Amino acid sequence: MNAPVPPAEALRGALAELLAGLPPTQAAGAVDRLIASYRGDTPTHAPILRDRADVAAYAAYRMPATFAAVHSALEAFAQAAPDWTPGSHVDIGGGTGAATWAVTATWPGERKVTVLDWAEPALALGREIAAANPDLRGARWQRARIGADLALDDTDLVTVSYVLNELSEPDRAALVDAAAAAARAVVIVEAGTPAGYARVLEARDRLIRAGLHVVAPCPHSAACPIEPGRDWCHFSARVSRSSLHRQVKGGTLPYEDEKFSYVAATRLPAAPAPSRVIRRPQIRKGQVLLDLCEPDERLARTTVTKRHGHLYKAARDAEWGDQWPPEDAGQEPSA
């Protein structure tokens, strides 16, 4: 029996098949508009994905990056709640379904899946691509206005990825409140920009007020210790790109680094990370500098040296966004 194809690989194959023969110039105009829309701060009251050309451009430009960012956030959540697997999932504003693929990569297996979006062409394409993922064979692709009038049934997991920037402030608040009321766990991902982080922080506050506790990336549910206007909390996920993907985006490298901000909150029993690496570790001769968000509501830099033994090796292997210390790294000796 052939081994199942990993979701990331299956998604790349499905996109390559879908986009084979599509001239990059045909999608260039749509890509330019999509970049402005998804990286911008201007809410819209109409679907960003308007027709098949837009959706094809979106699939080439955004699906691999969205998948990588959401998968990274979900993995952090899964690490905090290792004994839990969602039995149902609602993806709000899911478009072509990248977040649903990320959920199946984190928790393999079929479950009740509903993708809500107001762009019918995106839903149609998402349904088409999902045929390559057995775990999504029963997914429902449902048209819905994403905003204040959104009604959600109870579900285990709600994902909201790269959606809040499309909405007005009242609609953002209503969406987050609806997700918090309906779900046992909520994961929200936005672009890793100061504006994206501000939207995530706003959503984080609403989730906490609704009775959920934060399990990632923060090691606590208290106020964020980052001073507004001076810095912002974001992370990075490496994304492999196909040759067609590089052509459509005008790039030459076989990869890109997707910067994103996120929050994962839940009503479940879950253990946040002891602390979180919030910057790329600085490796120097005989030592590693780690910038951490600590559970006592502060930011701190710690220096790990060779005298720390197993912890030093773990620090050299640590990546931006990891929990610290790793569960299997041993304990740091007392000073």
mmCIF file of N, CA and C in Angstrom, residues 156-269:
data_model
loop_
_atom_site.group_PDB
_atom_site.id
_atom_site.type_symbol
_atom_site.label_atom_id
_atom_site.label_comp_id
_atom_site.label_asym_id
_atom_site.label_seq_id
_atom_site.Cartn_x
_atom_site.Cartn_y
_atom_site.Cartn_z
ATOM 1 N N ASP A 156 -15.320 22.521 17.289
ATOM 2 C CA ASP A 156 -14.115 22.375 18.101
ATOM 3 C C ASP A 156 -13.094 23.472 17.807
ATOM 4 N N LEU A 157 -12.878 23.731 16.521
ATOM 5 C CA LEU A 157 -11.802 24.640 16.111
ATOM 6 C C LEU A 157 -12.305 25.637 15.083
ATOM 7 N N VAL A 158 -11.965 26.901 15.289
ATOM 8 C CA VAL A 158 -12.196 27.951 14.291
ATOM 9 C C VAL A 158 -10.846 28.534 13.905
ATOM 10 N N THR A 159 -10.608 28.645 12.604
ATOM 11 C CA THR A 159 -9.433 29.355 12.106
ATOM 12 C C THR A 159 -9.891 30.592 11.343
ATOM 13 N N VAL A 160 -9.100 31.664 11.489
ATOM 14 C CA VAL A 160 -9.339 32.927 10.788
ATOM 15 C C VAL A 160 -7.979 33.404 10.305
ATOM 16 N N SER A 161 -7.710 33.247 9.023
ATOM 17 C CA SER A 161 -6.366 33.572 8.542
ATOM 18 C C SER A 161 -6.407 34.617 7.434
ATOM 19 N N TYR A 162 -5.668 35.703 7.661
ATOM 20 C CA TYR A 162 -5.544 36.797 6.686
ATOM 21 C C TYR A 162 -6.916 37.312 6.259
ATOM 22 N N VAL A 163 -7.781 37.501 7.244
ATOM 23 C CA VAL A 163 -9.155 37.950 6.982
ATOM 24 C C VAL A 163 -9.451 39.284 7.669
ATOM 25 N N LEU A 164 -8.917 39.479 8.866
ATOM 26 C CA LEU A 164 -9.302 40.650 9.657
ATOM 27 C C LEU A 164 -8.977 41.954 8.953
ATOM 28 N N ASN A 165 -7.903 41.960 8.139
ATOM 29 C CA ASN A 165 -7.540 43.201 7.451
ATOM 30 C C ASN A 165 -8.564 43.607 6.402
ATOM 31 N N GLU A 166 -9.421 42.664 5.995
ATOM 32 C CA GLU A 166 -10.446 42.979 4.991
ATOM 33 C C GLU A 166 -11.682 43.617 5.605
ATOM 34 N N LEU A 167 -11.766 43.642 6.943
ATOM 35 C CA LEU A 167 -13.007 44.010 7.612
ATOM 36 C C LEU A 167 -12.898 45.347 8.331
ATOM 37 N N SER A 168 -14.051 45.983 8.518
ATOM 38 C CA SER A 168 -14.106 47.178 9.357
ATOM 39 C C SER A 168 -13.934 46.766 10.811
ATOM 40 N N GLU A 169 -13.629 47.721 11.663
ATOM 41 C CA GLU A 169 -13.423 47.408 13.073
ATOM 42 C C GLU A 169 -14.641 46.747 13.720
ATOM 43 N N PRO A 170 -15.880 47.244 13.482
ATOM 44 C CA PRO A 170 -17.050 46.556 14.070
ATOM 45 C C PRO A 170 -17.198 45.120 13.558
ATOM 46 N N ASP A 171 -16.932 44.897 12.265
ATOM 47 C CA ASP A 171 -17.038 43.545 11.732
ATOM 48 C C ASP A 171 -15.953 42.634 12.302
ATOM 49 N N ARG A 172 -14.746 43.173 12.496
ATOM 50 C CA ARG A 172 -13.689 42.372 13.115
ATOM 51 C C ARG A 172 -14.103 41.935 14.512
ATOM 52 N N ALA A 173 -14.623 42.874 15.282
ATOM 53 C CA ALA A 173 -15.028 42.564 16.653
ATOM 54 C C ALA A 173 -16.129 41.512 16.664
ATOM 55 N N ALA A 174 -17.114 41.657 15.783
ATOM 56 C CA ALA A 174 -18.226 40.709 15.740
ATOM 57 C C ALA A 174 -17.751 39.323 15.338
ATOM 58 N N LEU A 175 -16.832 39.261 14.382
ATOM 59 C CA LEU A 175 -16.304 37.969 13.941
ATOM 60 C C LEU A 175 -15.573 37.259 15.071
ATOM 61 N N VAL A 176 -14.692 37.971 15.763
ATOM 62 C CA VAL A 176 -13.928 37.357 16.852
ATOM 63 C C VAL A 176 -14.860 36.920 17.971
ATOM 64 N N ASP A 177 -15.855 37.730 18.297
ATOM 65 C CA ASP A 177 -16.803 37.358 19.347
ATOM 66 C C ASP A 177 -17.591 36.115 18.954
ATOM 67 N N ALA A 178 -17.987 36.027 17.689
ATOM 68 C CA ALA A 178 -18.739 34.852 17.218
ATOM 69 C C ALA A 178 -17.870 33.597 17.275
ATOM 70 N N ALA A 179 -16.612 33.727 16.883
ATOM 71 C CA ALA A 179 -15.697 32.589 16.938
ATOM 72 C C ALA A 179 -15.489 32.141 18.381
ATOM 73 N N ALA A 180 -15.303 33.096 19.286
ATOM 74 C CA ALA A 180 -15.076 32.762 20.687
ATOM 75 C C ALA A 180 -16.282 32.073 21.300
ATOM 76 N N ALA A 181 -17.477 32.471 20.901
ATOM 77 C CA ALA A 181 -18.696 31.881 21.449
ATOM 78 C C ALA A 181 -18.948 30.471 20.921
ATOM 79 N N ALA A 182 -18.489 30.199 19.691
ATOM 80 C CA ALA A 182 -18.824 28.934 19.039
ATOM 81 C C ALA A 182 -17.794 27.841 19.235
ATOM 82 N N ALA A 183 -16.535 28.208 19.475
ATOM 83 C CA ALA A 183 -15.445 27.232 19.368
ATOM 84 C C ALA A 183 -14.800 26.917 20.704
ATOM 85 N N ARG A 184 -14.213 25.719 20.761
ATOM 86 C CA ARG A 184 -13.392 25.350 21.914
ATOM 87 C C ARG A 184 -11.972 25.889 21.750
ATOM 88 N N ALA A 185 -11.576 26.141 20.513
ATOM 89 C CA ALA A 185 -10.253 26.690 20.244
ATOM 90 C C ALA A 185 -10.343 27.615 19.038
ATOM 91 N N VAL A 186 -9.624 28.732 19.097
ATOM 92 C CA VAL A 186 -9.610 29.720 18.019
ATOM 93 C C VAL A 186 -8.169 30.048 17.683
ATOM 94 N N VAL A 187 -7.831 29.988 16.394
ATOM 95 C CA VAL A 187 -6.499 30.354 15.932
ATOM 96 C C VAL A 187 -6.652 31.433 14.865
ATOM 97 N N ILE A 188 -6.031 32.584 15.105
ATOM 98 C CA ILE A 188 -6.123 33.739 14.203
ATOM 99 C C ILE A 188 -4.730 34.073 13.706
ATOM 100 N N VAL A 189 -4.593 34.217 12.394
ATOM 101 C CA VAL A 189 -3.306 34.525 11.763
ATOM 102 C C VAL A 189 -3.478 35.750 10.886
ATOM 103 N N GLU A 190 -2.533 36.670 10.978
ATOM 104 C CA GLU A 190 -2.521 37.867 10.135
ATOM 105 C C GLU A 190 -1.104 38.095 9.613
ATOM 106 N N ALA A 191 -0.975 39.000 8.680
ATOM 107 C CA ALA A 191 0.343 39.337 8.151
ATOM 108 C C ALA A 191 1.253 39.824 9.275
ATOM 109 N N GLY A 192 2.545 39.500 9.165
ATOM 110 C CA GLY A 192 3.499 39.863 10.206
ATOM 111 C C GLY A 192 4.008 41.277 10.088
ATOM 112 N N THR A 193 3.106 42.214 10.029
ATOM 113 C CA THR A 193 3.400 43.639 9.941
ATOM 114 C C THR A 193 2.925 44.310 11.230
ATOM 115 N N PRO A 194 3.342 45.532 11.507
ATOM 116 C CA PRO A 194 2.805 46.222 12.689
ATOM 117 C C PRO A 194 1.280 46.288 12.691
ATOM 118 N N ALA A 195 0.692 46.540 11.524
ATOM 119 C CA ALA A 195 -0.771 46.607 11.454
ATOM 120 C C ALA A 195 -1.390 45.233 11.680
ATOM 121 N N GLY A 196 -0.781 44.186 11.110
ATOM 122 C CA GLY A 196 -1.292 42.842 11.317
ATOM 123 C C GLY A 196 -1.217 42.436 12.776
ATOM 124 N N TYR A 197 -0.101 42.754 13.413
ATOM 125 C CA TYR A 197 0.053 42.456 14.839
ATOM 126 C C TYR A 197 -0.988 43.210 15.663
ATOM 127 N N ALA A 198 -1.260 44.465 15.318
ATOM 128 C CA ALA A 198 -2.256 45.244 16.057
ATOM 129 C C ALA A 198 -3.624 44.585 15.974
ATOM 130 N N ARG A 199 -3.972 44.039 14.797
ATOM 131 C CA ARG A 199 -5.254 43.344 14.655
ATOM 132 C C ARG A 199 -5.275 42.062 15.490
ATOM 133 N N VAL A 200 -4.164 41.340 15.504
ATOM 134 C CA VAL A 200 -4.081 40.129 16.318
ATOM 135 C C VAL A 200 -4.201 40.475 17.796
ATOM 136 N N LEU A 201 -3.529 41.537 18.218
ATOM 137 C CA LEU A 201 -3.576 41.949 19.627
ATOM 138 C C LEU A 201 -5.003 42.332 20.027
ATOM 139 N N GLU A 202 -5.684 43.034 19.137
ATOM 140 C CA GLU A 202 -7.078 43.400 19.377
ATOM 141 C C GLU A 202 -7.941 42.145 19.524
ATOM 142 N N ALA A 203 -7.728 41.168 18.639
ATOM 143 C CA ALA A 203 -8.481 39.916 18.708
ATOM 144 C C ALA A 203 -8.128 39.140 19.972
ATOM 145 N N ARG A 204 -6.860 39.134 20.336
ATOM 146 C CA ARG A 204 -6.413 38.441 21.547
ATOM 147 C C ARG A 204 -7.155 38.969 22.767
ATOM 148 N N ASP A 205 -7.263 40.280 22.872
ATOM 149 C CA ASP A 205 -7.959 40.879 24.005
ATOM 150 C C ASP A 205 -9.419 40.434 24.052
ATOM 151 N N ARG A 206 -10.065 40.365 22.896
ATOM 152 C CA ARG A 206 -11.479 39.974 22.852
ATOM 153 C C ARG A 206 -11.634 38.503 23.227
ATOM 154 N N LEU A 207 -10.725 37.660 22.775
ATOM 155 C CA LEU A 207 -10.798 36.237 23.114
ATOM 156 C C LEU A 207 -10.653 36.034 24.623
ATOM 157 N N ILE A 208 -9.734 36.764 25.228
ATOM 158 C CA ILE A 208 -9.532 36.648 26.679
ATOM 159 C C ILE A 208 -10.775 37.130 27.424
ATOM 160 N N ARG A 209 -11.347 38.240 26.977
ATOM 161 C CA ARG A 209 -12.561 38.746 27.632
ATOM 162 C C ARG A 209 -13.716 37.768 27.493
ATOM 163 N N ALA A 210 -13.691 36.954 26.422
ATOM 164 C CA ALA A 210 -14.758 35.974 26.206
ATOM 165 C C ALA A 210 -14.553 34.703 27.032
ATOM 166 N N GLY A 211 -13.444 34.618 27.770
ATOM 167 C CA GLY A 211 -13.233 33.483 28.652
ATOM 168 C C GLY A 211 -12.246 32.452 28.160
ATOM 169 N N LEU A 212 -11.593 32.693 27.011
ATOM 170 C CA LEU A 212 -10.575 31.777 26.533
ATOM 171 C C LEU A 212 -9.228 32.169 27.132
ATOM 172 N N HIS A 213 -8.301 31.218 27.185
ATOM 173 C CA HIS A 213 -6.953 31.544 27.627
ATOM 174 C C HIS A 213 -5.978 31.309 26.474
ATOM 175 N N VAL A 214 -4.958 32.136 26.418
ATOM 176 C CA VAL A 214 -3.998 32.101 25.320
ATOM 177 C C VAL A 214 -2.981 30.993 25.585
ATOM 178 N N VAL A 215 -2.711 30.187 24.555
ATOM 179 C CA VAL A 215 -1.720 29.115 24.699
ATOM 180 C C VAL A 215 -0.548 29.277 23.735
ATOM 181 N N ALA A 216 -0.677 30.132 22.747
ATOM 182 C CA ALA A 216 0.432 30.392 21.821
ATOM 183 C C ALA A 216 0.129 31.679 21.054
ATOM 184 N N PRO A 217 1.177 32.440 20.693
ATOM 185 C CA PRO A 217 2.580 32.214 21.030
ATOM 186 C C PRO A 217 2.920 32.606 22.464
ATOM 187 N N CYS A 218 2.017 33.349 23.101
ATOM 188 C CA CYS A 218 2.306 33.921 24.417
ATOM 189 C C CYS A 218 2.371 32.828 25.484
ATOM 190 N N PRO A 219 3.253 32.952 26.457
ATOM 191 C CA PRO A 219 3.286 32.020 27.578
ATOM 192 C C PRO A 219 2.344 32.432 28.710
ATOM 193 N N HIS A 220 1.448 33.382 28.449
ATOM 194 C CA HIS A 220 0.511 33.872 29.464
ATOM 195 C C HIS A 220 -0.649 34.568 28.752
ATOM 196 N N SER A 221 -1.706 34.853 29.527
ATOM 197 C CA SER A 221 -2.866 35.570 28.992
ATOM 198 C C SER A 221 -2.953 36.992 29.523
ATOM 199 N N ALA A 222 -1.867 37.471 30.092
ATOM 200 C CA ALA A 222 -1.823 38.850 30.588
ATOM 201 C C ALA A 222 -1.517 39.795 29.420
ATOM 202 N N ALA A 223 -1.334 41.065 29.744
ATOM 203 C CA ALA A 223 -1.073 42.061 28.705
ATOM 204 C C ALA A 223 0.236 41.765 27.990
ATOM 205 N N CYS A 224 0.267 42.039 26.700
ATOM 206 C CA CYS A 224 1.483 41.854 25.918
ATOM 207 C C CYS A 224 2.548 42.843 26.405
ATOM 208 N N PRO A 225 3.777 42.363 26.685
ATOM 209 C CA PRO A 225 4.814 43.265 27.201
ATOM 210 C C PRO A 225 5.484 44.117 26.133
ATOM 211 N N ILE A 226 5.166 43.888 24.858
ATOM 212 C CA ILE A 226 5.782 44.684 23.791
ATOM 213 C C ILE A 226 5.183 46.086 23.784
ATOM 214 N N GLU A 227 6.029 47.077 23.773
ATOM 215 C CA GLU A 227 5.558 48.458 23.800
ATOM 216 C C GLU A 227 5.015 48.846 22.431
ATOM 217 N N PRO A 228 3.737 49.229 22.356
ATOM 218 C CA PRO A 228 3.142 49.598 21.067
ATOM 219 C C PRO A 228 3.927 50.716 20.392
ATOM 220 N N GLY A 229 4.119 50.577 19.098
ATOM 221 C CA GLY A 229 4.811 51.589 18.321
ATOM 222 C C GLY A 229 6.314 51.407 18.265
ATOM 223 N N ARG A 230 6.868 50.584 19.146
ATOM 224 C CA ARG A 230 8.316 50.369 19.164
ATOM 225 C C ARG A 230 8.705 49.034 18.539
ATOM 226 N N ASP A 231 7.813 48.060 18.632
ATOM 227 C CA ASP A 231 8.107 46.732 18.098
ATOM 228 C C ASP A 231 6.783 46.008 17.901
ATOM 229 N N TRP A 232 6.837 44.820 17.321
ATOM 230 C CA TRP A 232 5.636 44.023 17.163
ATOM 231 C C TRP A 232 6.018 42.543 17.176
ATOM 232 N N CYS A 233 5.069 41.713 17.604
ATOM 233 C CA CYS A 233 5.309 40.276 17.725
ATOM 234 C C CYS A 233 4.959 39.601 16.397
ATOM 235 N N HIS A 234 5.946 38.948 15.788
ATOM 236 C CA HIS A 234 5.700 38.233 14.544
ATOM 237 C C HIS A 234 6.722 37.115 14.413
ATOM 238 N N PHE A 235 6.436 36.206 13.489
ATOM 239 C CA PHE A 235 7.264 35.026 13.307
ATOM 240 C C PHE A 235 7.459 34.795 11.816
ATOM 241 N N SER A 236 8.174 33.727 11.474
ATOM 242 C CA SER A 236 8.519 33.489 10.080
ATOM 243 C C SER A 236 8.382 32.005 9.753
ATOM 244 N N ALA A 237 7.842 31.720 8.583
ATOM 245 C CA ALA A 237 7.734 30.344 8.088
ATOM 246 C C ALA A 237 8.335 30.291 6.697
ATOM 247 N N ARG A 238 9.210 29.331 6.465
ATOM 248 C CA ARG A 238 9.835 29.186 5.147
ATOM 249 C C ARG A 238 8.891 28.453 4.203
ATOM 250 N N VAL A 239 8.775 28.973 2.993
ATOM 251 C CA VAL A 239 7.825 28.448 2.018
ATOM 252 C C VAL A 239 8.566 28.042 0.750
ATOM 253 N N SER A 240 8.405 26.795 0.346
ATOM 254 C CA SER A 240 8.948 26.359 -0.939
ATOM 255 C C SER A 240 8.052 26.869 -2.053
ATOM 256 N N ARG A 241 8.650 27.255 -3.175
ATOM 257 C CA ARG A 241 7.878 27.783 -4.295
ATOM 258 C C ARG A 241 8.173 26.978 -5.560
ATOM 259 N N SER A 242 7.132 26.721 -6.315
ATOM 260 C CA SER A 242 7.309 26.069 -7.604
ATOM 261 C C SER A 242 7.851 27.084 -8.609
ATOM 262 N N SER A 243 8.318 26.591 -9.763
ATOM 263 C CA SER A 243 8.828 27.504 -10.780
ATOM 264 C C SER A 243 7.727 28.437 -11.273
ATOM 265 N N LEU A 244 6.502 27.918 -11.432
ATOM 266 C CA LEU A 244 5.403 28.771 -11.872
ATOM 267 C C LEU A 244 5.064 29.800 -10.803
ATOM 268 N N HIS A 245 5.124 29.365 -9.556
ATOM 269 C CA HIS A 245 4.882 30.291 -8.460
ATOM 270 C C HIS A 245 5.893 31.431 -8.496
ATOM 271 N N ARG A 246 7.158 31.112 -8.762
ATOM 272 C CA ARG A 246 8.180 32.158 -8.832
ATOM 273 C C ARG A 246 7.916 33.085 -10.006
ATOM 274 N N GLN A 247 7.458 32.539 -11.114
ATOM 275 C CA GLN A 247 7.164 33.376 -12.282
ATOM 276 C C GLN A 247 6.021 34.332 -11.995
ATOM 277 N N VAL A 248 4.967 33.820 -11.403
ATOM 278 C CA VAL A 248 3.805 34.662 -11.133
ATOM 279 C C VAL A 248 4.161 35.781 -10.164
ATOM 280 N N LYS A 249 5.013 35.462 -9.186
ATOM 281 C CA LYS A 249 5.369 36.448 -8.171
ATOM 282 C C LYS A 249 6.556 37.311 -8.577
ATOM 283 N N GLY A 250 7.195 36.968 -9.684
ATOM 284 C CA GLY A 250 8.330 37.769 -10.124
ATOM 285 C C GLY A 250 9.587 37.510 -9.327
ATOM 286 N N GLY A 251 9.687 36.359 -8.659
ATOM 287 C CA GLY A 251 10.855 36.049 -7.844
ATOM 288 C C GLY A 251 11.726 34.994 -8.501
ATOM 289 N N THR A 252 12.933 34.811 -7.972
ATOM 290 C CA THR A 252 13.865 33.831 -8.528
ATOM 291 C C THR A 252 14.273 32.768 -7.515
ATOM 292 N N LEU A 253 14.151 33.052 -6.233
ATOM 293 C CA LEU A 253 14.566 32.091 -5.221
ATOM 294 C C LEU A 253 13.580 30.924 -5.139
ATOM 295 N N PRO A 254 14.058 29.734 -4.739
ATOM 296 C CA PRO A 254 13.151 28.586 -4.609
ATOM 297 C C PRO A 254 12.348 28.614 -3.310
ATOM 298 N N TYR A 255 12.501 29.648 -2.521
ATOM 299 C CA TYR A 255 11.775 29.753 -1.259
ATOM 300 C C TYR A 255 11.523 31.217 -0.940
ATOM 301 N N GLU A 256 10.654 31.418 0.042
ATOM 302 C CA GLU A 256 10.441 32.747 0.609
ATOM 303 C C GLU A 256 10.150 32.571 2.089
ATOM 304 N N ASP A 257 10.304 33.632 2.861
ATOM 305 C CA ASP A 257 9.992 33.597 4.283
ATOM 306 C C ASP A 257 8.734 34.406 4.516
ATOM 307 N N GLU A 258 7.684 33.715 4.935
ATOM 308 C CA GLU A 258 6.402 34.359 5.203
ATOM 309 C C GLU A 258 6.379 34.848 6.646
ATOM 310 N N LYS A 259 6.274 36.156 6.805
ATOM 311 C CA LYS A 259 6.190 36.749 8.135
ATOM 312 C C LYS A 259 4.713 36.820 8.548
ATOM 313 N N PHE A 260 4.428 36.403 9.774
ATOM 314 C CA PHE A 260 3.038 36.374 10.220
ATOM 315 C C PHE A 260 2.963 36.629 11.719
ATOM 316 N N SER A 261 1.811 37.126 12.154
ATOM 317 C CA SER A 261 1.470 37.255 13.569
ATOM 318 C C SER A 261 0.271 36.352 13.838
ATOM 319 N N TYR A 262 0.178 35.843 15.067
ATOM 320 C CA TYR A 262 -0.940 34.947 15.342
ATOM 321 C C TYR A 262 -1.255 34.910 16.830
ATOM 322 N N VAL A 263 -2.441 34.374 17.128
ATOM 323 C CA VAL A 263 -2.820 34.048 18.496
ATOM 324 C C VAL A 263 -3.641 32.773 18.458
ATOM 325 N N ALA A 264 -3.380 31.891 19.411
ATOM 326 C CA ALA A 264 -4.151 30.665 19.588
ATOM 327 C C ALA A 264 -4.693 30.672 21.003
ATOM 328 N N ALA A 265 -6.009 30.552 21.133
ATOM 329 C CA ALA A 265 -6.646 30.600 22.445
ATOM 330 C C ALA A 265 -7.673 29.484 22.534
ATOM 331 N N THR A 266 -7.970 29.048 23.760
ATOM 332 C CA THR A 266 -8.825 27.870 23.916
ATOM 333 C C THR A 266 -9.537 27.869 25.261
ATOM 334 N N ARG A 267 -10.563 27.038 25.344
ATOM 335 C CA ARG A 267 -11.221 26.720 26.606
ATOM 336 C C ARG A 267 -10.737 25.374 27.144
ATOM 337 N N LEU A 268 -9.894 24.699 26.393
ATOM 338 C CA LEU A 268 -9.404 23.376 26.757
ATOM 339 C C LEU A 268 -8.317 23.464 27.824
ATOM 340 N N PRO A 269 -8.109 22.380 28.561
ATOM 341 C CA PRO A 269 -6.904 22.321 29.388
ATOM 342 C C PRO A 269 -5.681 22.306 28.476
#
